[in-house]
Coordinates of C-alpha atoms in Angstrom, one line a residue:
M14 CA 94.4 90.2 87.1
R15 CA 93.9 93.8 86.0
S16 CA 91.9 95.5 88.8
F17 CA 92.5 98.2 91.4
I18 CA 91.0 99.4 94.7
T19 CA 91.6 102.6 96.5
A20 CA 93.6 101.1 99.4
L21 CA 95.2 97.6 99.4
P22 CA 94.6 95.8 102.7
F23 CA 97.3 94.1 104.7
L24 CA 96.6 90.4 104.1
A25 CA 96.5 87.9 106.8
L26 CA 99.5 85.5 106.4
L27 CA 99.4 81.8 106.6
V28 CA 101.5 80.4 109.5
D29 CA 103.8 78.2 107.4
A30 CA 103.6 80.1 104.2
R31 CA 106.1 82.4 102.6
K32 CA 106.2 85.7 104.3
C33 CA 107.2 88.8 102.4
G34 CA 107.3 92.3 103.8
N35 CA 105.8 94.0 100.8
E36 CA 102.1 93.4 101.7
V37 CA 101.1 97.1 101.4
V38 CA 101.8 98.9 98.1
P39 CA 102.6 102.8 98.5
P40 CA 100.0 105.0 96.9
S41 CA 102.4 106.6 94.5
V42 CA 103.3 103.1 93.2
Q43 CA 99.6 102.2 92.9
M44 CA 99.0 105.5 90.8
A45 CA 101.8 104.7 88.5
A46 CA 100.6 101.1 88.0
R47 CA 97.1 102.4 87.3
Y48 CA 98.5 104.7 84.5
F49 CA 100.4 101.7 83.1
D50 CA 97.3 99.7 83.2
R51 CA 95.5 102.3 81.1
Q52 CA 98.4 102.3 78.6
D53 CA 98.3 98.5 78.4
K54 CA 94.7 98.5 77.3
L55 CA 95.9 100.3 74.1
A56 CA 98.7 97.9 73.5
D57 CA 98.5 95.6 70.4
A58 CA 100.1 92.3 69.7
R59 CA 103.0 94.1 68.1
T60 CA 103.7 96.1 71.3
L61 CA 103.7 92.8 73.3
Q62 CA 105.9 91.1 70.8
A63 CA 108.4 94.1 71.2
V64 CA 108.3 93.5 74.8
A65 CA 109.1 89.7 74.4
E66 CA 112.1 90.6 72.4
R67 CA 113.5 93.3 74.6
T68 CA 116.5 92.8 76.8
L69 CA 117.9 94.4 79.9
V70 CA 121.2 94.1 81.9
I71 CA 121.1 95.2 85.5
D72 CA 124.4 96.0 87.5
T73 CA 124.0 94.0 90.8
Y74 CA 125.7 94.3 94.1
F75 CA 125.4 91.5 96.9
H76 CA 126.1 92.4 100.5
V77 CA 126.6 89.6 103.0
I78 CA 125.9 90.9 106.7
S79 CA 126.6 88.5 109.5
S80 CA 126.8 88.6 113.2
D81 CA 130.2 86.7 113.1
N82 CA 132.5 85.1 110.5
T83 CA 130.7 81.8 110.8
L84 CA 128.0 80.3 108.6
K85 CA 125.7 79.9 111.5
G86 CA 126.1 83.7 112.0
G87 CA 125.0 84.5 108.4
N88 CA 128.4 84.5 106.6
L89 CA 127.5 82.8 103.4
P90 CA 130.3 81.0 101.6
D91 CA 131.3 82.1 98.1
E92 CA 129.6 78.9 96.6
Q93 CA 126.2 79.8 97.9
V94 CA 126.6 83.4 96.7
T95 CA 127.4 82.3 93.3
A96 CA 124.6 79.8 93.3
Q97 CA 122.0 82.6 94.2
F98 CA 123.3 84.8 91.5
N99 CA 123.1 82.0 88.9
A100 CA 119.5 81.3 90.2
L101 CA 118.5 85.0 89.5
N102 CA 119.6 84.7 85.9
R103 CA 117.9 81.4 85.5
D104 CA 114.6 82.7 86.9
F105 CA 114.5 85.9 84.9
K106 CA 115.8 84.4 81.6
D107 CA 112.4 84.4 79.9
T108 CA 111.8 88.1 80.5
G109 CA 114.9 89.1 78.7
I110 CA 116.3 90.5 82.0
S111 CA 119.9 89.5 83.2
F112 CA 122.1 90.5 86.0
V113 CA 125.8 91.3 86.2
L114 CA 127.5 90.8 89.6
K115 CA 129.7 93.9 90.0
D116 CA 130.9 93.2 93.6
V117 CA 130.2 91.3 96.8
T118 CA 130.8 92.8 100.2
R119 CA 131.0 91.1 103.5
T120 CA 130.4 92.9 106.7
V121 CA 130.4 91.5 110.3
N122 CA 128.1 93.6 112.5
K123 CA 125.6 92.1 114.9
E124 CA 123.3 95.0 115.0
W125 CA 123.0 95.2 111.2
A126 CA 122.7 91.4 110.9
T127 CA 119.8 91.0 113.4
F128 CA 117.6 94.2 113.5
S129 CA 113.9 93.7 112.9
V130 CA 112.2 95.2 109.6
D131 CA 109.9 97.8 111.0
N132 CA 109.5 101.5 111.3
D133 CA 111.5 101.5 114.7
S134 CA 114.6 100.1 113.0
K135 CA 114.7 102.5 110.0
D136 CA 117.6 104.4 111.4
V137 CA 119.7 101.2 111.7
E138 CA 118.7 100.2 108.1
Y139 CA 119.5 103.6 106.8
T140 CA 122.9 103.4 108.4
M141 CA 123.7 100.0 107.1
K142 CA 122.6 100.9 103.6
K143 CA 124.3 104.2 103.5
A144 CA 127.5 102.5 104.4
L145 CA 127.2 99.6 101.9
R146 CA 125.0 100.7 98.8
Q147 CA 126.7 101.0 95.5
G148 CA 125.8 102.2 92.0
S149 CA 123.0 104.4 90.8
Y150 CA 119.3 104.1 91.2
A151 CA 119.4 101.6 88.2
A152 CA 121.7 99.3 90.1
L153 CA 120.4 96.4 92.3
N154 CA 121.6 96.1 95.9
V155 CA 120.7 92.9 97.7
Y156 CA 121.4 92.6 101.4
Y157 CA 121.6 89.1 102.8
R158 CA 121.3 88.8 106.5
P159 CA 119.6 86.6 109.1
L160 CA 116.2 88.5 109.0
G161 CA 113.9 88.1 112.0
D162 CA 110.0 88.2 112.5
G163 CA 109.6 85.1 110.2
L164 CA 110.4 87.2 107.0
L165 CA 111.9 85.6 104.1
G166 CA 112.5 89.0 102.4
I167 CA 111.4 92.8 101.8
C168 CA 112.1 95.0 98.9
V169 CA 111.5 98.6 97.9
F170 CA 109.2 99.5 95.0
P171 CA 110.7 102.1 92.5
E172 CA 109.9 105.6 93.1
D173 CA 111.0 109.3 92.1
V174 CA 114.4 109.9 93.8
T175 CA 117.2 112.4 93.8
Q176 CA 120.6 110.8 93.8
G177 CA 121.8 110.4 97.4
D178 CA 118.5 111.2 99.2
R179 CA 116.9 109.0 101.9
T180 CA 114.6 107.1 99.4
F181 CA 117.8 106.4 97.2
V182 CA 119.8 105.1 100.1
L183 CA 116.9 102.9 101.3
D184 CA 116.4 101.3 97.9
G185 CA 117.2 97.7 97.4
C186 CA 116.1 94.2 98.8
Q187 CA 116.8 92.5 102.1
V188 CA 116.8 88.6 101.8
L189 CA 117.1 85.9 104.4
T190 CA 120.4 84.2 104.3
G191 CA 118.8 80.7 104.6
S192 CA 116.7 81.3 101.4
V193 CA 119.7 80.9 99.0
P194 CA 120.2 77.6 97.2
G195 CA 121.2 75.1 99.7
G196 CA 120.2 77.2 102.6
D197 CA 118.5 76.0 105.8
T198 CA 114.9 77.3 105.3
T199 CA 113.0 74.3 104.3
N200 CA 110.8 74.6 101.1
Y201 CA 112.3 78.1 100.6
N202 CA 115.9 77.4 99.8
D203 CA 116.3 77.4 96.0
G204 CA 117.0 81.1 95.8
K205 CA 113.5 82.1 94.6
T206 CA 112.9 84.5 97.5
A207 CA 115.4 86.8 95.9
T208 CA 113.5 86.4 92.6
H209 CA 110.3 87.3 94.2
E210 CA 111.6 90.3 96.0
I211 CA 113.4 91.6 93.1
G212 CA 110.1 91.4 91.2
H213 CA 108.9 94.1 93.7
W214 CA 112.0 96.1 93.1
L215 CA 111.1 96.0 89.4
G216 CA 107.5 97.2 90.2
L217 CA 105.4 94.0 90.4
F218 CA 102.8 93.4 93.1
H219 CA 101.7 90.0 94.5
T220 CA 99.4 88.0 92.3
F221 CA 96.9 87.9 95.1
Q222 CA 97.1 91.7 95.9
G223 CA 93.7 92.8 97.1
G224 CA 92.0 89.5 96.7
C225 CA 89.5 88.9 94.1
A226 CA 88.3 92.5 93.9
G227 CA 91.8 93.9 93.9
G228 CA 94.3 92.6 91.6
D229 CA 97.9 93.2 90.7
G230 CA 97.1 95.5 87.7
V231 CA 98.4 92.9 85.1
D232 CA 95.7 91.4 82.8
D233 CA 97.3 88.0 82.2
T234 CA 97.6 87.1 85.8
P235 CA 94.2 85.5 87.0
A236 CA 92.5 86.8 90.0
Q237 CA 93.5 85.1 93.3
R238 CA 91.7 85.5 96.7
S239 CA 94.6 84.6 98.9
P240 CA 98.3 83.5 98.8
T241 CA 99.3 79.8 97.9
N242 CA 100.6 77.7 100.7
G243 CA 102.8 74.9 99.6
C244 CA 102.6 73.5 96.2
P245 CA 99.2 72.1 95.3
T246 CA 99.0 69.2 92.7
T247 CA 96.2 71.1 90.9
N248 CA 95.6 74.9 90.6
P249 CA 92.9 76.0 93.0
D250 CA 90.3 78.6 91.7
T251 CA 89.7 80.9 94.5
C252 CA 88.0 83.6 92.5
T253 CA 85.0 82.0 90.6
G254 CA 82.6 83.5 88.2
P255 CA 82.7 84.6 84.6
Q256 CA 84.3 88.0 85.7
Y257 CA 87.3 86.0 87.1
P258 CA 88.6 83.6 84.2
G259 CA 91.5 81.3 84.9
V260 CA 92.7 79.5 88.0
D261 CA 95.1 80.7 90.7
P262 CA 98.6 81.3 89.2
I263 CA 100.5 79.1 91.7
H264 CA 103.5 78.9 89.6
N265 CA 104.1 82.7 89.3
F266 CA 107.1 84.0 91.0
M267 CA 104.9 86.7 92.7
D268 CA 102.7 84.2 94.6
Y269 CA 103.7 82.6 98.0
S270 CA 104.3 79.0 96.7
Y271 CA 107.1 76.8 97.8
D272 CA 110.3 77.4 95.7
I273 CA 109.8 74.1 93.9
C274 CA 106.5 75.4 92.7
M275 CA 107.5 78.8 91.3
Y276 CA 109.0 79.1 87.7
E277 CA 107.3 81.8 85.6
F278 CA 106.5 85.5 85.1
S279 CA 103.8 86.3 82.6
L280 CA 104.3 88.5 79.4
G281 CA 102.1 91.2 81.1
Q282 CA 104.2 91.2 84.1
T283 CA 107.4 91.5 81.8
K284 CA 105.7 94.5 80.2
R285 CA 104.9 96.0 83.6
V286 CA 108.5 95.5 84.6
F287 CA 109.8 97.5 81.5
D288 CA 107.1 100.2 82.1
F289 CA 108.4 100.8 85.7
W290 CA 112.0 100.6 84.5
D291 CA 111.6 103.2 81.8
R292 CA 109.8 105.5 84.0
Y293 CA 111.8 105.2 87.3
R294 CA 115.2 103.7 87.0
A295 CA 116.4 103.9 83.3
P296 CA 117.0 107.7 83.6
H297 CA 119.7 107.0 86.2
I298 CA 121.7 104.7 84.1
G299 CA 125.2 106.2 83.7
G300 CA 124.3 108.8 86.2
P301 CA 126.9 110.0 88.9
E302 CA 127.4 107.7 91.8
P303 CA 127.9 108.9 95.4
T304 CA 131.4 108.9 96.8
V305 CA 131.6 106.8 99.9
T306 CA 134.1 107.0 102.7
R307 CA 133.9 104.1 104.9
S308 CA 135.4 104.0 108.4
S309 CA 135.9 100.9 110.5
T310 CA 133.0 99.4 112.3
T311 CA 133.6 98.8 116.0
T312 CA 131.6 96.1 117.8
T313 CA 131.7 95.5 121.5
T314 CA 130.5 92.1 122.8
T315 CA 129.9 91.8 126.4
T316 CA 129.3 88.4 128.4
T317 CA 128.9 87.6 132.0
T318 CA 132.7 86.7 132.3
T319 CA 134.6 88.6 129.7
T320 CA 134.5 91.7 127.6
T321 CA 136.0 91.6 124.0
T322 CA 136.5 94.5 121.6
T323 CA 137.0 93.8 117.9
T324 CA 137.2 96.0 115.0
P325 CA 135.8 94.2 111.9
V326 CA 136.0 96.0 108.4
I327 CA 133.9 95.9 105.4
T328 CA 135.5 93.7 102.8
T329 CA 134.9 93.2 99.2
T330 CA 135.1 89.8 97.3
P331 CA 136.0 89.6 93.6
V332 CA 133.2 88.6 91.2
I333 CA 132.7 84.9 91.3
T334 CA 132.3 82.9 88.1
T335 CA 132.0 79.3 89.3
T336 CA 128.8 77.5 90.1
A337 CA 128.2 75.5 93.1
A338 CA 125.8 75.0 96.0
A339 CA 126.3 74.1 99.7
T340 CA 124.2 72.7 102.5
T341 CA 123.9 74.8 105.7
T342 CA 122.6 74.2 109.1
K343 CA 120.0 76.4 110.7
S344 CA 121.0 79.8 112.0
T345 CA 120.1 81.1 115.3
T346 CA 121.1 84.6 116.5
T347 CA 121.3 86.0 120.1
K348 CA 121.3 89.8 120.4
T349 CA 124.0 90.5 123.0
T350 CA 125.7 93.2 121.0
T351 CA 125.7 97.0 120.9
T352 CA 127.2 98.3 117.8
K353 CA 128.3 101.9 117.0
T354 CA 129.0 102.5 113.1
T355 CA 130.2 105.7 111.7
T356 CA 129.8 106.2 108.1
T357 CA 130.2 109.3 105.9
R358 CA 128.9 109.7 102.4
S359 CA 129.1 112.6 100.0
P360 CA 126.4 112.2 97.4
T361 CA 126.6 114.0 94.1
P362 CA 123.0 115.5 93.8
T363 CA 121.2 115.6 90.5
P364 CA 118.4 117.9 89.7
S365 CA 114.9 116.9 90.5
P366 CA 113.0 115.7 87.3
S367 CA 110.2 118.0 85.9
I368 CA 106.6 116.9 86.1
P369 CA 106.4 114.0 83.5
D370 CA 104.0 113.7 80.7
W371 CA 102.5 110.4 82.2
W372 CA 101.4 112.2 85.4
C373 CA 99.6 114.9 83.3
D374 CA 98.1 112.2 81.2
L375 CA 96.9 110.3 84.3
F376 CA 95.2 113.3 86.0
G377 CA 94.2 115.2 83.1
I378 CA 95.9 118.5 84.4
C379 CA 99.2 120.0 84.2
R380 CA 101.0 123.0 85.5
S381 CA 102.8 125.3 83.0
A382 CA 106.4 125.8 83.4

C-alpha cells in the first residue's frame, strides 16, 4: 500500500514466523521511496507497460562461509548452491530480472560463520565482506552462513556510495544456509528467503511495513497490519475500512509467509525496483572494481585435550550449470574458535556524485554549483 510515516517502528515478531533483519528502514531510503511514490502518481498505463517489458541482468556472487568442511558446519554442496541460484531466477522471472552467477567462493572460518548480526559484530562483518566481496555496487553478493539469533536473512538497502567505502563493502545479503532448497529449516527451505532479502537489496520494503497506517510505499500492495505466519487457506484482511482496499498480500515475496505460500511481486513493486536500480546501482555498472589481495586465514581451535592449528584458504568454485537439490540435516554450531584474519584491499575510488535532480525535486531547493 502507498503510505508513509515519519518513523517506521520495529515490529514485534511472531515466535514461529519468518524472521528478517530488515525491520527498520534507514531514513535516506524512506526519503527516496517517498520521492518515487510521488513520481508513481504521475505514471500512466504506458509507463507501467514499459516497466513490464523491461529486463535487467545482475552479476551475482555467492559466498559459502562455514565453520568447517562439513555440511553440518555450513559447507553447502554444489547441488544446493545451484538449486538456490535457479530458484532466484524462477522467483524473479515475471519482473524481467535475471541473475548471472559469476563466481562461488568457499571459506572455512568459524568466526565469520557464527557471528551474530548486531552492531557489536560490525567489525567482523566488515572484515569478512572486505575479504570476499566482488564486483561493483551493481553486483549482488550473497553470503550464506549459519546465522544465529533465529534470523533467516538480512540485506542492505541501496544508498549513495563511493567505490570502496564502508557502505560499499557492507553491501549485500546474508542468508541462512539452511534456507536453500532442500535445507534443514522447516517451512523456509525452498530458497525464497534469498528472494525476500534480495527484494530489500533492490529497494523493496516489507508489505506490512508500519502496519495499516504505514505501508511499503507501493500502491498495488494492499495494507497489512502485521506479518503473515504460515500459509492461510484464505487471505486475512487485517486492515479494514474503505481506505484500505484489498486483503493481505500473503503470496507476496515481501511478506513473512512460508516458502510454499510465496510466489509473486506486484507490478508496482517491479517499478519500484527499477526506480531504485536506476538511481543507486545502475551508475556503477561497468565501473572500476577494487583490487583485492587475500592472505591466508589462520584458525586456531582449542579443546580440553588438544590444540590444533590449521590454515584454511578462500577457494573459488567454477560457475555451476547443473540443476539439483539435496536434503540436509539440522546444523548446530559451537563457538570454540578464535580467528584472526588479515585482508588487504586497494579500492579504486570514484568521485562522489553531484546533488541529483530528484533530491532537488523532492525538497524544492537546490544549491548552485
